[in-house]
Amino acid sequence: FIMTDSLLLNAISWAREAGAVHLRYFRGNQLEIKSKFNDSDIVTAADKAAEKLIIDHIKSTYPHHSILSEESGLENHDSEYRWVIDPLDGTTNFSQGLPQFSVSIGIEHNGVTEIGVVYAAYLNELFHAIRGRGAYMNGELVKVSGKARLDQCVVATGFPVDKDRNPDNNVDNLTRVLPHVRGMRRLGSAAIDLCYVGAGFLDGYWELNLHQWDVSAGLLFVEEAGGSYTHFRTDRNVSVLAGTPAIHDQLLPMLSTEAATK
Ligand code: IPD
Ligand code: CA
Ligand code: CA
């Protein structure tokens, strides 16, 4: 456990530092919002500052570890260890002054995520999971809600950044699921969505066209909280469904496994 524990403690303290960076920029006038893929895909000065902080820490403490981070890409050192980082998940919310944003850090050992940390600074919610040792919110063990009836469930989703010109935009799935649930939400941070499934605040969540840094920590969190998840299609980057075991099983057949054309 010794290596795992020091990795976890470092990941938590660096996530908290990144969260402090978020708060320095949040609702301020130094955001420097720039478009990436299109105007639905943006990056701010806070994304870059948080990323630099985390990567600098990793490089000085674990110089041989590989790093995959959203804004800098892959730095491969052929290490057993790889850090998978989203320095600011929920940048659209962040840029609007909406509080659902987070930093997500997953640590893989030989390709398997062993540690996941998600910190939502404005909400003061710290989620962490260690493989085989449970899922914790602000230090307390959490579990999925255990709900089994879809009509009593609140479920979240999200919409892909190419929704303007690709008809495969998740509206097909939404149309199928919406009538059957108590409520649908679009919270805007995939990492928070997954942790909220683990903590029992959401009963299910799905989204297509995500990336590894969005889900690395969150999927371990769901698993350690007793939830189920599936990569429900393979043709749109990372596409995941997560939920209580029963709700996961009910939602899975309702999601398209190939591209919608209208
Ligand atoms: C985004 C958020 C959002 C999801 C997008 C992601 P970003 O991440 O997780 O909830 O719908 O697909 O790209 O760009 O804010 O790091
Ligand atoms: Ca993200
Ligand atoms: Ca991001």
Short mmCIF file of N, CA and C in Angstrom, two decimals, residues 86-208:
data_model
loop_
_atom_site.label_atom_id
_atom_site.label_comp_id
_atom_site.label_asym_id
_atom_site.label_seq_id
_atom_site.Cartn_x
_atom_site.Cartn_y
_atom_site.Cartn_z
N ASP A 86 -7.71 15.76 -16.32
CA ASP A 86 -8.49 16.88 -16.87
C ASP A 86 -8.35 18.03 -15.88
N PRO A 87 -7.56 19.04 -16.26
CA PRO A 87 -7.24 20.09 -15.29
C PRO A 87 -8.44 20.96 -14.93
N LEU A 88 -9.43 21.00 -15.81
CA LEU A 88 -10.67 21.73 -15.50
C LEU A 88 -11.78 21.07 -16.32
N ASP A 89 -12.61 20.32 -15.67
CA ASP A 89 -13.73 19.65 -16.35
C ASP A 89 -14.99 20.45 -16.07
N GLY A 90 -15.65 20.87 -17.15
CA GLY A 90 -16.80 21.76 -16.97
C GLY A 90 -16.43 23.19 -17.29
N THR A 91 -15.55 23.37 -18.28
CA THR A 91 -15.08 24.71 -18.62
C THR A 91 -16.21 25.62 -19.10
N THR A 92 -17.21 25.05 -19.77
CA THR A 92 -18.33 25.90 -20.21
C THR A 92 -19.05 26.48 -18.99
N ASN A 93 -19.37 25.64 -18.00
CA ASN A 93 -19.95 26.16 -16.75
C ASN A 93 -19.05 27.22 -16.14
N PHE A 94 -17.78 26.86 -16.01
CA PHE A 94 -16.80 27.75 -15.39
C PHE A 94 -16.80 29.13 -16.05
N SER A 95 -16.81 29.13 -17.38
CA SER A 95 -16.72 30.39 -18.13
C SER A 95 -17.99 31.23 -17.98
N GLN A 96 -19.09 30.56 -17.62
CA GLN A 96 -20.36 31.27 -17.42
C GLN A 96 -20.56 31.74 -15.99
N GLY A 97 -19.69 31.27 -15.08
CA GLY A 97 -19.90 31.54 -13.66
C GLY A 97 -20.80 30.52 -12.98
N LEU A 98 -21.00 29.36 -13.61
CA LEU A 98 -21.80 28.29 -12.99
C LEU A 98 -20.87 27.37 -12.19
N PRO A 99 -21.31 26.89 -11.03
CA PRO A 99 -20.38 26.27 -10.07
C PRO A 99 -20.02 24.80 -10.29
N GLN A 100 -20.63 24.12 -11.27
CA GLN A 100 -20.30 22.70 -11.46
C GLN A 100 -19.07 22.56 -12.35
N PHE A 101 -17.91 22.61 -11.74
CA PHE A 101 -16.66 22.35 -12.46
C PHE A 101 -15.70 21.66 -11.49
N SER A 102 -14.71 20.99 -12.05
CA SER A 102 -13.85 20.14 -11.21
C SER A 102 -12.50 19.95 -11.87
N VAL A 103 -11.59 19.34 -11.11
CA VAL A 103 -10.36 18.81 -11.68
C VAL A 103 -10.42 17.30 -11.49
N SER A 104 -9.96 16.55 -12.47
CA SER A 104 -10.03 15.10 -12.40
C SER A 104 -8.64 14.50 -12.61
N ILE A 105 -8.22 13.65 -11.68
CA ILE A 105 -6.91 12.99 -11.79
C ILE A 105 -7.10 11.49 -11.59
N GLY A 106 -6.75 10.71 -12.60
CA GLY A 106 -6.74 9.26 -12.49
C GLY A 106 -5.29 8.78 -12.55
N ILE A 107 -4.96 7.75 -11.79
CA ILE A 107 -3.60 7.19 -11.87
C ILE A 107 -3.71 5.72 -12.25
N GLU A 108 -3.11 5.40 -13.39
CA GLU A 108 -3.12 4.01 -13.89
C GLU A 108 -1.81 3.32 -13.54
N HIS A 109 -1.92 2.04 -13.19
CA HIS A 109 -0.75 1.19 -13.04
C HIS A 109 -0.90 0.04 -14.01
N ASN A 110 0.03 -0.09 -14.92
CA ASN A 110 -0.06 -1.09 -15.99
C ASN A 110 -1.41 -1.05 -16.70
N GLY A 111 -1.88 0.15 -16.99
CA GLY A 111 -3.10 0.33 -17.78
C GLY A 111 -4.40 0.23 -17.01
N VAL A 112 -4.33 -0.04 -15.71
CA VAL A 112 -5.54 -0.17 -14.89
C VAL A 112 -5.60 1.02 -13.93
N THR A 113 -6.74 1.72 -13.90
CA THR A 113 -6.87 2.85 -12.98
C THR A 113 -6.94 2.35 -11.54
N GLU A 114 -6.00 2.81 -10.73
CA GLU A 114 -5.92 2.37 -9.33
C GLU A 114 -6.40 3.44 -8.37
N ILE A 115 -6.27 4.71 -8.80
CA ILE A 115 -6.61 5.84 -7.93
C ILE A 115 -7.39 6.85 -8.76
N GLY A 116 -8.44 7.41 -8.16
CA GLY A 116 -9.18 8.48 -8.83
C GLY A 116 -9.48 9.59 -7.85
N VAL A 117 -9.22 10.83 -8.28
CA VAL A 117 -9.51 11.99 -7.43
C VAL A 117 -10.22 13.03 -8.29
N VAL A 118 -11.36 13.50 -7.80
CA VAL A 118 -12.09 14.59 -8.46
C VAL A 118 -12.38 15.63 -7.40
N TYR A 119 -12.05 16.89 -7.68
CA TYR A 119 -12.27 17.94 -6.71
C TYR A 119 -13.05 19.07 -7.36
N ALA A 120 -14.21 19.34 -6.80
CA ALA A 120 -15.06 20.45 -7.25
C ALA A 120 -14.88 21.58 -6.24
N ALA A 121 -14.02 22.54 -6.59
CA ALA A 121 -13.55 23.50 -5.60
C ALA A 121 -14.65 24.41 -5.07
N TYR A 122 -15.47 24.95 -5.97
CA TYR A 122 -16.50 25.89 -5.52
C TYR A 122 -17.51 25.18 -4.62
N LEU A 123 -17.78 23.94 -4.92
CA LEU A 123 -18.75 23.15 -4.14
C LEU A 123 -18.11 22.55 -2.89
N ASN A 124 -16.79 22.64 -2.81
CA ASN A 124 -16.03 22.04 -1.71
C ASN A 124 -16.31 20.54 -1.57
N GLU A 125 -16.30 19.85 -2.72
CA GLU A 125 -16.55 18.41 -2.72
C GLU A 125 -15.32 17.69 -3.27
N LEU A 126 -14.72 16.86 -2.43
CA LEU A 126 -13.56 16.09 -2.84
C LEU A 126 -13.95 14.61 -2.88
N PHE A 127 -13.81 14.02 -4.05
CA PHE A 127 -14.13 12.61 -4.24
C PHE A 127 -12.83 11.84 -4.46
N HIS A 128 -12.68 10.71 -3.77
CA HIS A 128 -11.52 9.89 -4.11
C HIS A 128 -11.88 8.41 -4.00
N ALA A 129 -11.20 7.63 -4.81
CA ALA A 129 -11.41 6.18 -4.79
C ALA A 129 -10.07 5.50 -4.99
N ILE A 130 -9.89 4.38 -4.31
CA ILE A 130 -8.73 3.52 -4.52
C ILE A 130 -9.29 2.14 -4.86
N ARG A 131 -8.73 1.54 -5.89
CA ARG A 131 -9.25 0.24 -6.30
C ARG A 131 -9.22 -0.75 -5.14
N GLY A 132 -10.38 -1.34 -4.87
CA GLY A 132 -10.50 -2.33 -3.80
C GLY A 132 -10.70 -1.75 -2.41
N ARG A 133 -10.66 -0.44 -2.30
CA ARG A 133 -10.74 0.19 -0.97
C ARG A 133 -11.84 1.22 -0.84
N GLY A 134 -12.77 1.28 -1.80
CA GLY A 134 -13.96 2.10 -1.64
C GLY A 134 -13.89 3.48 -2.26
N ALA A 135 -15.03 4.16 -2.19
CA ALA A 135 -15.20 5.51 -2.76
C ALA A 135 -15.61 6.45 -1.64
N TYR A 136 -14.99 7.62 -1.60
CA TYR A 136 -15.16 8.55 -0.47
C TYR A 136 -15.47 9.94 -0.98
N MET A 137 -16.44 10.59 -0.31
CA MET A 137 -16.70 12.01 -0.56
C MET A 137 -16.37 12.77 0.71
N ASN A 138 -15.46 13.74 0.60
CA ASN A 138 -15.00 14.49 1.78
C ASN A 138 -14.70 13.55 2.95
N GLY A 139 -14.04 12.43 2.63
CA GLY A 139 -13.56 11.51 3.65
C GLY A 139 -14.56 10.47 4.12
N GLU A 140 -15.81 10.54 3.66
CA GLU A 140 -16.80 9.57 4.10
C GLU A 140 -17.13 8.58 3.00
N LEU A 141 -17.19 7.31 3.39
CA LEU A 141 -17.49 6.25 2.43
C LEU A 141 -18.88 6.48 1.82
N VAL A 142 -18.97 6.36 0.50
CA VAL A 142 -20.28 6.54 -0.16
C VAL A 142 -20.61 5.32 -1.01
N LYS A 143 -21.91 5.20 -1.33
CA LYS A 143 -22.43 4.11 -2.15
C LYS A 143 -23.39 4.68 -3.18
N VAL A 144 -23.60 3.96 -4.27
CA VAL A 144 -24.65 4.33 -5.22
C VAL A 144 -26.01 4.26 -4.52
N SER A 145 -27.03 4.88 -5.14
CA SER A 145 -28.33 5.01 -4.47
C SER A 145 -29.02 3.67 -4.27
N GLY A 146 -28.74 2.72 -5.13
CA GLY A 146 -29.41 1.43 -5.03
C GLY A 146 -30.79 1.41 -5.63
N LYS A 147 -31.21 2.50 -6.27
CA LYS A 147 -32.56 2.51 -6.86
C LYS A 147 -32.66 1.51 -8.00
N ALA A 148 -33.87 1.01 -8.20
CA ALA A 148 -34.09 0.02 -9.25
C ALA A 148 -35.23 0.41 -10.18
N ARG A 149 -36.05 1.39 -9.79
CA ARG A 149 -37.18 1.80 -10.64
C ARG A 149 -36.86 3.09 -11.36
N LEU A 150 -36.82 3.00 -12.71
CA LEU A 150 -36.44 4.15 -13.53
C LEU A 150 -37.35 5.35 -13.28
N ASP A 151 -38.64 5.11 -13.02
CA ASP A 151 -39.56 6.25 -12.84
C ASP A 151 -39.32 7.00 -11.53
N GLN A 152 -38.42 6.48 -10.68
CA GLN A 152 -38.04 7.20 -9.46
C GLN A 152 -36.62 7.77 -9.56
N CYS A 153 -36.05 7.72 -10.76
CA CYS A 153 -34.64 8.08 -10.91
C CYS A 153 -34.41 9.45 -11.53
N VAL A 154 -33.32 10.07 -11.10
CA VAL A 154 -32.82 11.29 -11.75
C VAL A 154 -31.51 10.91 -12.46
N VAL A 155 -31.48 11.18 -13.74
CA VAL A 155 -30.42 10.70 -14.62
C VAL A 155 -29.82 11.90 -15.36
N ALA A 156 -28.52 11.91 -15.52
CA ALA A 156 -27.84 13.00 -16.23
C ALA A 156 -27.26 12.52 -17.55
N THR A 157 -27.07 13.46 -18.46
CA THR A 157 -26.39 13.16 -19.71
C THR A 157 -25.64 14.42 -20.16
N GLY A 158 -25.11 14.40 -21.37
CA GLY A 158 -24.43 15.56 -21.94
C GLY A 158 -24.48 15.45 -23.44
N PHE A 159 -24.05 16.49 -24.13
CA PHE A 159 -24.17 16.54 -25.58
C PHE A 159 -22.81 16.84 -26.21
N PRO A 160 -22.50 16.17 -27.32
CA PRO A 160 -21.15 16.27 -27.88
C PRO A 160 -20.86 17.64 -28.50
N VAL A 161 -19.58 17.99 -28.54
CA VAL A 161 -19.18 19.33 -29.02
C VAL A 161 -19.44 19.52 -30.52
N ASP A 162 -19.61 18.41 -31.28
CA ASP A 162 -19.88 18.56 -32.72
C ASP A 162 -21.38 18.51 -33.01
N LYS A 163 -22.21 18.78 -32.00
CA LYS A 163 -23.66 18.69 -32.13
C LYS A 163 -24.22 19.64 -33.18
N ASP A 164 -23.45 20.68 -33.54
CA ASP A 164 -23.94 21.63 -34.54
C ASP A 164 -24.06 21.02 -35.93
N ARG A 165 -23.14 20.09 -36.26
CA ARG A 165 -23.22 19.56 -37.63
C ARG A 165 -23.27 18.04 -37.70
N ASN A 166 -23.19 17.38 -36.56
CA ASN A 166 -23.30 15.92 -36.58
C ASN A 166 -24.64 15.53 -35.96
N PRO A 167 -25.52 14.90 -36.74
CA PRO A 167 -26.83 14.52 -36.20
C PRO A 167 -26.75 13.44 -35.12
N ASP A 168 -25.58 12.85 -34.97
CA ASP A 168 -25.37 11.84 -33.93
C ASP A 168 -25.04 12.57 -32.62
N ASN A 169 -26.07 13.26 -32.10
CA ASN A 169 -25.84 14.24 -31.02
C ASN A 169 -26.52 13.87 -29.70
N ASN A 170 -26.92 12.61 -29.55
CA ASN A 170 -27.49 12.11 -28.29
C ASN A 170 -28.96 12.45 -28.09
N VAL A 171 -29.55 13.22 -29.02
CA VAL A 171 -30.98 13.55 -28.88
C VAL A 171 -31.83 12.28 -29.05
N ASP A 172 -31.36 11.35 -29.87
CA ASP A 172 -32.08 10.08 -30.05
C ASP A 172 -32.21 9.35 -28.71
N ASN A 173 -31.10 9.27 -27.97
CA ASN A 173 -31.14 8.60 -26.67
C ASN A 173 -32.03 9.35 -25.68
N LEU A 174 -31.88 10.65 -25.68
CA LEU A 174 -32.67 11.49 -24.77
C LEU A 174 -34.16 11.29 -25.00
N THR A 175 -34.55 11.25 -26.27
CA THR A 175 -35.96 11.07 -26.62
C THR A 175 -36.50 9.75 -26.06
N ARG A 176 -35.66 8.72 -26.09
CA ARG A 176 -36.09 7.42 -25.59
C ARG A 176 -36.16 7.37 -24.06
N VAL A 177 -35.18 8.00 -23.39
CA VAL A 177 -35.08 7.86 -21.93
C VAL A 177 -36.00 8.83 -21.19
N LEU A 178 -36.08 10.07 -21.69
CA LEU A 178 -36.77 11.15 -20.97
C LEU A 178 -38.16 10.79 -20.41
N PRO A 179 -39.03 10.16 -21.19
CA PRO A 179 -40.39 9.90 -20.66
C PRO A 179 -40.40 8.94 -19.47
N HIS A 180 -39.32 8.21 -19.27
CA HIS A 180 -39.35 7.12 -18.27
C HIS A 180 -38.71 7.48 -16.94
N VAL A 181 -38.09 8.67 -16.83
CA VAL A 181 -37.37 9.00 -15.60
C VAL A 181 -38.08 10.11 -14.83
N ARG A 182 -37.78 10.19 -13.53
CA ARG A 182 -38.32 11.29 -12.71
C ARG A 182 -37.79 12.63 -13.21
N GLY A 183 -36.50 12.66 -13.52
CA GLY A 183 -35.92 13.91 -14.01
C GLY A 183 -34.63 13.67 -14.77
N MET A 184 -34.39 14.56 -15.76
CA MET A 184 -33.13 14.54 -16.51
C MET A 184 -32.33 15.79 -16.13
N ARG A 185 -31.02 15.66 -16.07
CA ARG A 185 -30.13 16.78 -15.77
C ARG A 185 -28.98 16.82 -16.78
N ARG A 186 -28.47 18.06 -17.01
CA ARG A 186 -27.26 18.23 -17.81
C ARG A 186 -26.38 19.14 -16.93
N LEU A 187 -25.53 18.49 -16.12
CA LEU A 187 -24.77 19.25 -15.12
C LEU A 187 -23.54 19.92 -15.72
N GLY A 188 -22.91 19.29 -16.73
CA GLY A 188 -21.83 19.98 -17.44
C GLY A 188 -20.41 19.64 -17.01
N SER A 189 -20.24 18.66 -16.15
CA SER A 189 -18.89 18.15 -15.85
C SER A 189 -19.01 16.63 -15.75
N ALA A 190 -18.43 15.95 -16.73
CA ALA A 190 -18.55 14.49 -16.75
C ALA A 190 -17.96 13.87 -15.49
N ALA A 191 -16.87 14.45 -15.00
CA ALA A 191 -16.24 13.89 -13.79
C ALA A 191 -17.17 14.01 -12.59
N ILE A 192 -17.85 15.16 -12.46
CA ILE A 192 -18.82 15.32 -11.37
C ILE A 192 -20.01 14.39 -11.59
N ASP A 193 -20.51 14.30 -12.81
CA ASP A 193 -21.63 13.39 -13.09
C ASP A 193 -21.33 11.98 -12.57
N LEU A 194 -20.14 11.48 -12.90
CA LEU A 194 -19.79 10.11 -12.49
C LEU A 194 -19.68 10.02 -10.96
N CYS A 195 -19.05 11.00 -10.35
CA CYS A 195 -18.93 10.96 -8.88
C CYS A 195 -20.29 11.08 -8.21
N TYR A 196 -21.20 11.83 -8.82
CA TYR A 196 -22.55 11.94 -8.25
C TYR A 196 -23.33 10.63 -8.38
N VAL A 197 -23.04 9.87 -9.42
CA VAL A 197 -23.63 8.52 -9.49
C VAL A 197 -23.08 7.68 -8.32
N GLY A 198 -21.77 7.75 -8.11
CA GLY A 198 -21.17 6.98 -7.02
C GLY A 198 -21.68 7.39 -5.65
N ALA A 199 -21.90 8.69 -5.47
CA ALA A 199 -22.35 9.20 -4.17
C ALA A 199 -23.86 9.06 -3.98
N GLY A 200 -24.57 8.62 -5.03
CA GLY A 200 -26.01 8.41 -4.90
C GLY A 200 -26.86 9.64 -5.16
N PHE A 201 -26.24 10.74 -5.66
CA PHE A 201 -27.02 11.95 -5.95
C PHE A 201 -27.69 11.86 -7.32
N LEU A 202 -27.09 11.08 -8.20
CA LEU A 202 -27.69 10.73 -9.48
C LEU A 202 -27.82 9.22 -9.50
N ASP A 203 -28.83 8.72 -10.23
CA ASP A 203 -29.03 7.27 -10.29
C ASP A 203 -28.45 6.67 -11.56
N GLY A 204 -28.20 7.53 -12.55
CA GLY A 204 -27.60 7.07 -13.80
C GLY A 204 -27.04 8.25 -14.57
N TYR A 205 -26.16 7.95 -15.51
CA TYR A 205 -25.53 8.98 -16.34
C TYR A 205 -24.99 8.30 -17.59
N TRP A 206 -25.20 8.95 -18.72
CA TRP A 206 -24.52 8.46 -19.92
C TRP A 206 -24.08 9.65 -20.75
N GLU A 207 -23.06 9.45 -21.55
CA GLU A 207 -22.62 10.47 -22.50
C GLU A 207 -21.74 9.82 -23.55
N LEU A 208 -21.83 10.33 -24.78
CA LEU A 208 -20.97 9.83 -25.85
C LEU A 208 -19.93 10.88 -26.22
#
